[in-house]
mmCIF file of C-alpha atoms in Angstrom:
data_model
loop_
_atom_site.group_PDB
_atom_site.id
_atom_site.type_symbol
_atom_site.label_atom_id
_atom_site.label_comp_id
_atom_site.label_asym_id
_atom_site.label_seq_id
_atom_site.Cartn_x
_atom_site.Cartn_y
_atom_site.Cartn_z
ATOM 1 C CA MET A 1 -126.764 146.254 -84.881
ATOM 2 C CA LYS A 2 -123.190 146.829 -86.091
ATOM 3 C CA ARG A 3 -121.848 145.126 -89.177
ATOM 4 C CA ARG A 4 -118.398 143.614 -89.175
ATOM 5 C CA LYS A 5 -116.025 144.387 -92.026
ATOM 6 C CA TYR A 6 -114.594 141.533 -94.099
ATOM 7 C CA SER A 7 -112.807 141.141 -97.396
ATOM 8 C CA THR A 8 -115.367 141.136 -100.207
ATOM 9 C CA LYS A 9 -113.406 138.487 -102.128
ATOM 10 C CA PHE A 10 -113.194 136.257 -99.074
ATOM 11 C CA GLN A 11 -116.912 136.714 -98.384
ATOM 12 C CA PHE A 12 -117.653 135.706 -101.972
ATOM 13 C CA PHE A 13 -115.451 132.617 -101.649
ATOM 14 C CA VAL A 14 -117.149 131.555 -98.405
ATOM 15 C CA TYR A 15 -120.610 132.234 -99.839
ATOM 16 C CA LYS A 16 -120.035 130.266 -103.047
ATOM 17 C CA SER A 17 -118.380 127.379 -101.212
ATOM 18 C CA ILE A 18 -121.242 126.958 -98.757
ATOM 19 C CA ALA A 19 -123.901 127.570 -101.418
ATOM 20 C CA GLY A 20 -122.307 124.886 -103.578
ATOM 21 C CA VAL A 21 -122.504 122.300 -100.805
ATOM 22 C CA ILE A 22 -126.100 123.220 -99.938
ATOM 23 C CA LYS A 23 -127.105 123.075 -103.604
ATOM 24 C CA VAL A 24 -125.783 119.519 -103.909
ATOM 25 C CA LEU A 25 -127.734 118.528 -100.786
ATOM 26 C CA LEU A 26 -130.970 120.156 -101.952
ATOM 27 C CA LYS A 27 -130.682 118.528 -105.364
ATOM 28 C CA ARG A 28 -129.924 115.116 -103.905
ATOM 29 C CA ILE A 29 -132.462 115.143 -101.053
ATOM 30 C CA TYR A 30 -135.241 117.313 -102.480
ATOM 31 C CA LYS A 31 -134.646 117.051 -106.253
ATOM 32 C CA LEU A 32 -134.299 120.842 -106.476
ATOM 33 C CA GLU A 33 -135.528 122.098 -109.865
ATOM 34 C CA ILE A 34 -134.710 125.609 -111.096
ATOM 35 C CA ASN A 35 -136.609 127.298 -113.942
ATOM 36 C CA GLY A 36 -136.494 130.779 -115.474
ATOM 37 C CA LEU A 37 -132.910 131.742 -114.647
ATOM 38 C CA GLU A 38 -132.798 133.622 -117.944
ATOM 39 C CA ASN A 39 -135.176 136.145 -116.342
ATOM 40 C CA VAL A 40 -132.597 137.190 -113.740
ATOM 41 C CA PRO A 41 -130.082 139.811 -114.967
ATOM 42 C CA LEU A 42 -126.490 138.565 -114.893
ATOM 43 C CA GLU A 43 -125.310 141.920 -113.584
ATOM 44 C CA GLY A 44 -126.655 145.116 -112.086
ATOM 45 C CA PRO A 45 -129.117 145.703 -109.245
ATOM 46 C CA VAL A 46 -132.211 143.525 -109.044
ATOM 47 C CA ILE A 47 -134.821 142.601 -106.444
ATOM 48 C CA ILE A 48 -135.839 138.953 -106.072
ATOM 49 C CA ALA A 49 -139.366 138.702 -104.642
ATOM 50 C CA PRO A 50 -140.463 135.169 -103.640
ATOM 51 C CA ASN A 51 -143.329 133.767 -101.594
ATOM 52 C CA HIS A 52 -142.263 132.869 -98.047
ATOM 53 C CA ARG A 53 -143.718 129.821 -96.324
ATOM 54 C CA SER A 54 -140.692 127.816 -95.231
ATOM 55 C CA SER A 55 -137.348 128.086 -93.461
ATOM 56 C CA LEU A 56 -135.834 126.609 -96.633
ATOM 57 C CA ASP A 57 -136.869 129.540 -98.831
ATOM 58 C CA VAL A 58 -133.727 131.660 -98.445
ATOM 59 C CA LEU A 59 -131.478 128.653 -99.052
ATOM 60 C CA ALA A 60 -133.477 127.608 -102.120
ATOM 61 C CA ILE A 61 -133.100 131.077 -103.657
ATOM 62 C CA ALA A 62 -129.452 131.482 -102.665
ATOM 63 C CA VAL A 63 -128.320 128.249 -104.304
ATOM 64 C CA SER A 64 -130.467 128.792 -107.409
ATOM 65 C CA LEU A 65 -128.716 131.995 -108.459
ATOM 66 C CA PRO A 66 -125.177 132.342 -109.844
ATOM 67 C CA ARG A 67 -124.793 135.655 -108.011
ATOM 68 C CA PRO A 68 -124.749 136.125 -104.216
ATOM 69 C CA ILE A 69 -127.852 137.592 -102.590
ATOM 70 C CA LYS A 70 -128.359 139.976 -99.678
ATOM 71 C CA ALA A 71 -131.595 139.303 -97.813
ATOM 72 C CA LEU A 72 -133.809 141.398 -95.571
ATOM 73 C CA GLY A 73 -134.793 139.297 -92.543
ATOM 74 C CA LYS A 74 -136.382 139.730 -89.140
ATOM 75 C CA VAL A 75 -133.911 140.865 -86.506
ATOM 76 C CA GLU A 76 -134.646 137.884 -84.245
ATOM 77 C CA ARG A 77 -132.852 135.556 -86.647
ATOM 78 C CA PHE A 78 -129.664 137.590 -86.340
ATOM 79 C CA LYS A 79 -129.557 137.036 -82.573
ATOM 80 C CA TYR A 80 -128.811 133.317 -82.843
ATOM 81 C CA PRO A 81 -125.169 132.836 -81.728
ATOM 82 C CA LEU A 82 -123.926 130.985 -84.824
ATOM 83 C CA LEU A 83 -126.495 131.366 -87.610
ATOM 84 C CA GLY A 84 -127.096 135.017 -86.804
ATOM 85 C CA ARG A 85 -123.423 135.928 -87.047
ATOM 86 C CA PHE A 86 -123.055 133.946 -90.235
ATOM 87 C CA ALA A 87 -126.104 135.583 -91.857
ATOM 88 C CA GLN A 88 -124.820 139.025 -90.968
ATOM 89 C CA TYR A 89 -121.329 138.166 -92.163
ATOM 90 C CA LEU A 90 -122.677 137.267 -95.590
ATOM 91 C CA GLY A 91 -124.508 140.579 -95.828
ATOM 92 C CA GLY A 92 -127.927 139.842 -94.358
ATOM 93 C CA ILE A 93 -129.900 142.916 -93.324
ATOM 94 C CA PRO A 94 -131.806 142.685 -90.004
ATOM 95 C CA VAL A 95 -135.271 144.266 -89.931
ATOM 96 C CA GLU A 96 -137.130 145.435 -86.817
ATOM 97 C CA ARG A 97 -140.714 144.487 -87.591
ATOM 98 C CA GLY A 98 -143.709 146.536 -86.523
ATOM 99 C CA HIS A 99 -142.353 149.935 -87.517
ATOM 100 C CA ALA A 100 -140.332 151.670 -90.215
ATOM 101 C CA ASP A 101 -136.749 150.423 -89.781
ATOM 102 C CA LEU A 102 -134.670 153.162 -91.395
ATOM 103 C CA SER A 103 -131.446 151.206 -90.886
ATOM 104 C CA ALA A 104 -132.836 148.270 -92.884
ATOM 105 C CA VAL A 105 -134.115 150.611 -95.603
ATOM 106 C CA LYS A 106 -130.698 152.240 -95.851
ATOM 107 C CA GLY A 107 -129.042 148.813 -95.989
ATOM 108 C CA GLY A 108 -131.312 147.690 -98.825
ATOM 109 C CA ILE A 109 -130.627 150.858 -100.800
ATOM 110 C CA GLU A 110 -126.872 150.383 -100.361
ATOM 111 C CA VAL A 111 -127.117 146.830 -101.723
ATOM 112 C CA LEU A 112 -128.900 148.036 -104.854
ATOM 113 C CA LYS A 113 -126.538 150.978 -105.314
ATOM 114 C CA ARG A 114 -123.656 148.480 -105.368
ATOM 115 C CA GLY A 115 -125.385 146.634 -108.212
ATOM 116 C CA GLU A 116 -126.166 143.533 -106.138
ATOM 117 C CA ILE A 117 -129.184 141.277 -105.639
ATOM 118 C CA LEU A 118 -131.598 142.164 -102.845
ATOM 119 C CA LEU A 119 -133.976 139.448 -101.616
ATOM 120 C CA ILE A 120 -137.257 140.713 -100.167
ATOM 121 C CA PHE A 121 -140.276 138.595 -99.269
ATOM 122 C CA PRO A 122 -143.500 140.469 -100.198
ATOM 123 C CA GLU A 123 -145.362 138.754 -97.349
ATOM 124 C CA GLY A 124 -142.791 139.965 -94.837
ATOM 125 C CA THR A 125 -142.777 136.720 -92.828
ATOM 126 C CA ARG A 126 -143.252 132.986 -93.221
ATOM 127 C CA LEU A 127 -146.918 132.083 -93.655
ATOM 128 C CA ARG A 128 -148.507 128.887 -92.446
ATOM 129 C CA LEU A 129 -150.191 126.831 -95.147
ATOM 130 C CA GLU A 130 -153.685 127.866 -94.004
ATOM 131 C CA LYS A 131 -152.833 131.597 -93.950
ATOM 132 C CA LYS A 132 -152.493 132.593 -97.584
ATOM 133 C CA ASP A 133 -154.514 135.813 -97.531
ATOM 134 C CA ILE A 134 -152.037 138.026 -95.676
ATOM 135 C CA LYS A 135 -151.717 141.482 -97.225
ATOM 136 C CA PRO A 136 -148.258 141.925 -98.791
ATOM 137 C CA LYS A 137 -145.917 144.510 -97.300
ATOM 138 C CA ARG A 138 -145.124 147.679 -99.236
ATOM 139 C CA GLY A 139 -141.326 147.297 -99.115
ATOM 140 C CA ILE A 140 -140.794 145.913 -102.615
ATOM 141 C CA GLY A 141 -142.808 148.720 -104.177
ATOM 142 C CA TYR A 142 -140.853 151.286 -102.170
ATOM 143 C CA PHE A 143 -137.427 150.003 -103.255
ATOM 144 C CA ALA A 144 -138.552 149.523 -106.877
ATOM 145 C CA ALA A 145 -139.946 153.069 -107.033
ATOM 146 C CA LYS A 146 -136.986 154.726 -105.370
ATOM 147 C CA MET A 147 -134.184 152.808 -107.095
ATOM 148 C CA LYS A 148 -135.829 152.093 -110.483
ATOM 149 C CA VAL A 149 -134.568 148.509 -110.539
ATOM 150 C CA PRO A 150 -136.201 145.359 -111.967
ATOM 151 C CA VAL A 151 -138.159 143.079 -109.661
ATOM 152 C CA VAL A 152 -138.230 139.355 -110.432
ATOM 153 C CA PRO A 153 -141.340 137.651 -108.990
ATOM 154 C CA THR A 154 -140.310 134.190 -107.844
ATOM 155 C CA ALA A 155 -142.371 131.135 -106.935
ATOM 156 C CA ILE A 156 -141.031 128.554 -104.485
ATOM 157 C CA ILE A 157 -142.998 125.312 -104.639
ATOM 158 C CA GLY A 158 -142.764 122.415 -102.203
ATOM 159 C CA ALA A 159 -140.539 123.917 -99.503
ATOM 160 C CA ASP A 160 -143.566 124.660 -97.299
ATOM 161 C CA CYS A 161 -144.462 120.967 -97.219
ATOM 162 C CA ILE A 162 -140.908 119.985 -96.283
ATOM 163 C CA TRP A 163 -140.290 122.578 -93.566
ATOM 164 C CA PRO A 164 -143.381 124.592 -92.578
ATOM 165 C CA PRO A 165 -143.126 127.317 -89.889
ATOM 166 C CA GLU A 166 -144.621 125.129 -87.152
ATOM 167 C CA LYS A 167 -141.961 122.399 -87.539
ATOM 168 C CA LYS A 168 -138.571 122.572 -85.813
ATOM 169 C CA LEU A 169 -136.846 120.341 -88.369
ATOM 170 C CA PRO A 170 -137.391 119.632 -92.071
ATOM 171 C CA ALA A 171 -138.723 116.387 -93.499
ATOM 172 C CA LEU A 172 -136.178 114.304 -95.381
ATOM 173 C CA LYS A 173 -138.331 113.785 -98.443
ATOM 174 C CA GLY A 174 -140.190 115.982 -100.877
ATOM 175 C CA ARG A 175 -139.435 118.158 -103.894
ATOM 176 C CA ILE A 176 -138.540 121.830 -104.254
ATOM 177 C CA LYS A 177 -139.072 123.858 -107.389
ATOM 178 C CA VAL A 178 -137.999 127.479 -107.921
ATOM 179 C CA ILE A 179 -139.459 129.481 -110.816
ATOM 180 C CA PHE A 180 -138.123 132.940 -111.690
ATOM 181 C CA LEU A 181 -140.703 134.962 -113.644
ATOM 182 C CA GLN A 182 -140.103 137.821 -116.055
ATOM 183 C CA PRO A 183 -138.865 141.028 -114.394
ATOM 184 C CA VAL A 184 -141.354 143.785 -113.594
ATOM 185 C CA TYR A 185 -140.587 147.509 -113.447
ATOM 186 C CA TYR A 186 -142.251 150.207 -111.356
ATOM 187 C CA GLU A 187 -143.500 153.037 -113.562
ATOM 188 C CA GLY A 188 -143.994 156.639 -112.512
ATOM 189 C CA GLU A 189 -143.019 158.635 -109.459
ATOM 190 C CA PRO A 190 -142.874 157.165 -105.933
ATOM 191 C CA ASP A 191 -146.338 157.045 -104.391
ATOM 192 C CA ARG A 192 -147.487 155.020 -101.394
ATOM 193 C CA ILE A 193 -150.688 153.728 -102.987
ATOM 194 C CA LYS A 194 -148.980 152.892 -106.294
ATOM 195 C CA GLU A 195 -146.180 151.132 -104.399
ATOM 196 C CA GLU A 196 -148.736 148.978 -102.578
ATOM 197 C CA GLU A 197 -150.473 148.198 -105.874
ATOM 198 C CA PHE A 198 -147.131 147.260 -107.414
ATOM 199 C CA THR A 199 -146.376 144.849 -104.563
ATOM 200 C CA ASN A 200 -149.865 143.343 -104.868
ATOM 201 C CA LYS A 201 -149.218 142.815 -108.582
ATOM 202 C CA ILE A 202 -146.023 140.920 -107.751
ATOM 203 C CA MET A 203 -147.844 138.658 -105.303
ATOM 204 C CA SER A 204 -150.685 138.042 -107.771
ATOM 205 C CA GLN A 205 -148.212 136.781 -110.363
ATOM 206 C CA ILE A 206 -146.590 134.471 -107.819
ATOM 207 C CA GLU A 207 -149.929 133.135 -106.574
ATOM 208 C CA GLU A 208 -151.019 132.406 -110.145
ATOM 209 C CA VAL A 209 -147.936 130.227 -110.634
ATOM 210 C CA LEU A 210 -148.482 128.505 -107.276
ATOM 211 C CA ARG A 211 -152.077 127.661 -108.228
ATOM 212 C CA ARG A 212 -151.013 126.345 -111.633
ATOM 213 C CA GLU A 213 -148.272 124.190 -110.146
ATOM 214 C CA SER A 214 -150.686 122.866 -107.525
ATOM 215 C CA LEU A 215 -153.156 121.825 -110.237
ATOM 216 C CA ASN A 216 -150.383 120.169 -112.247
ATOM 217 C CA HIS A 217 -149.262 118.267 -109.144
ATOM 218 C CA GLU A 218 -152.805 117.043 -108.460
ATOM 219 C CA ALA A 219 -153.217 115.998 -112.100
ATOM 220 C CA ASN A 220 -150.059 113.908 -111.910
#
């Protein structure tokens, strides 16, 4: 899939303009709450690694950060006439699932080499509420080991209740909370098993926050 060339400054302007509008909407409709921004570096390459259980997840992350993000996403989403072109225009990286997509790997490495933010979902796809035991993909560990960049585990709470995978449209009520945890670094040389363990560690931290937030919600 070819990528069209655009002015970086113009892309940034379009991105920030649209993100600003979406942020206002998410705050007004879903009371978007953002915690832990101090854990995200203000400059330099970084991987944001959130749980993925809603179509709102990418938007919630994008509007929560002061810096633009580049996200890895399944190639099917880039085939939509309007949204697909727009996602690719803003730097989205299509991924062919089911096998090693070298083009997507190269794209992710290029993003990090440019000192930008790369968004990768450890689970690899949106999970339904009842499917929370899916084994995380190795991708985050691979990029962290190869590029030696910080990974920020991120918990998204509430978006799955508003717009779960089985629904075509989101509900117009609910709350979304985004929590950025302290960055984690891969230590040692690249190794497949260690990369998988690293990714599992990321998911464990996220799941711990999700459980805690769920208990707090029930208590209130």
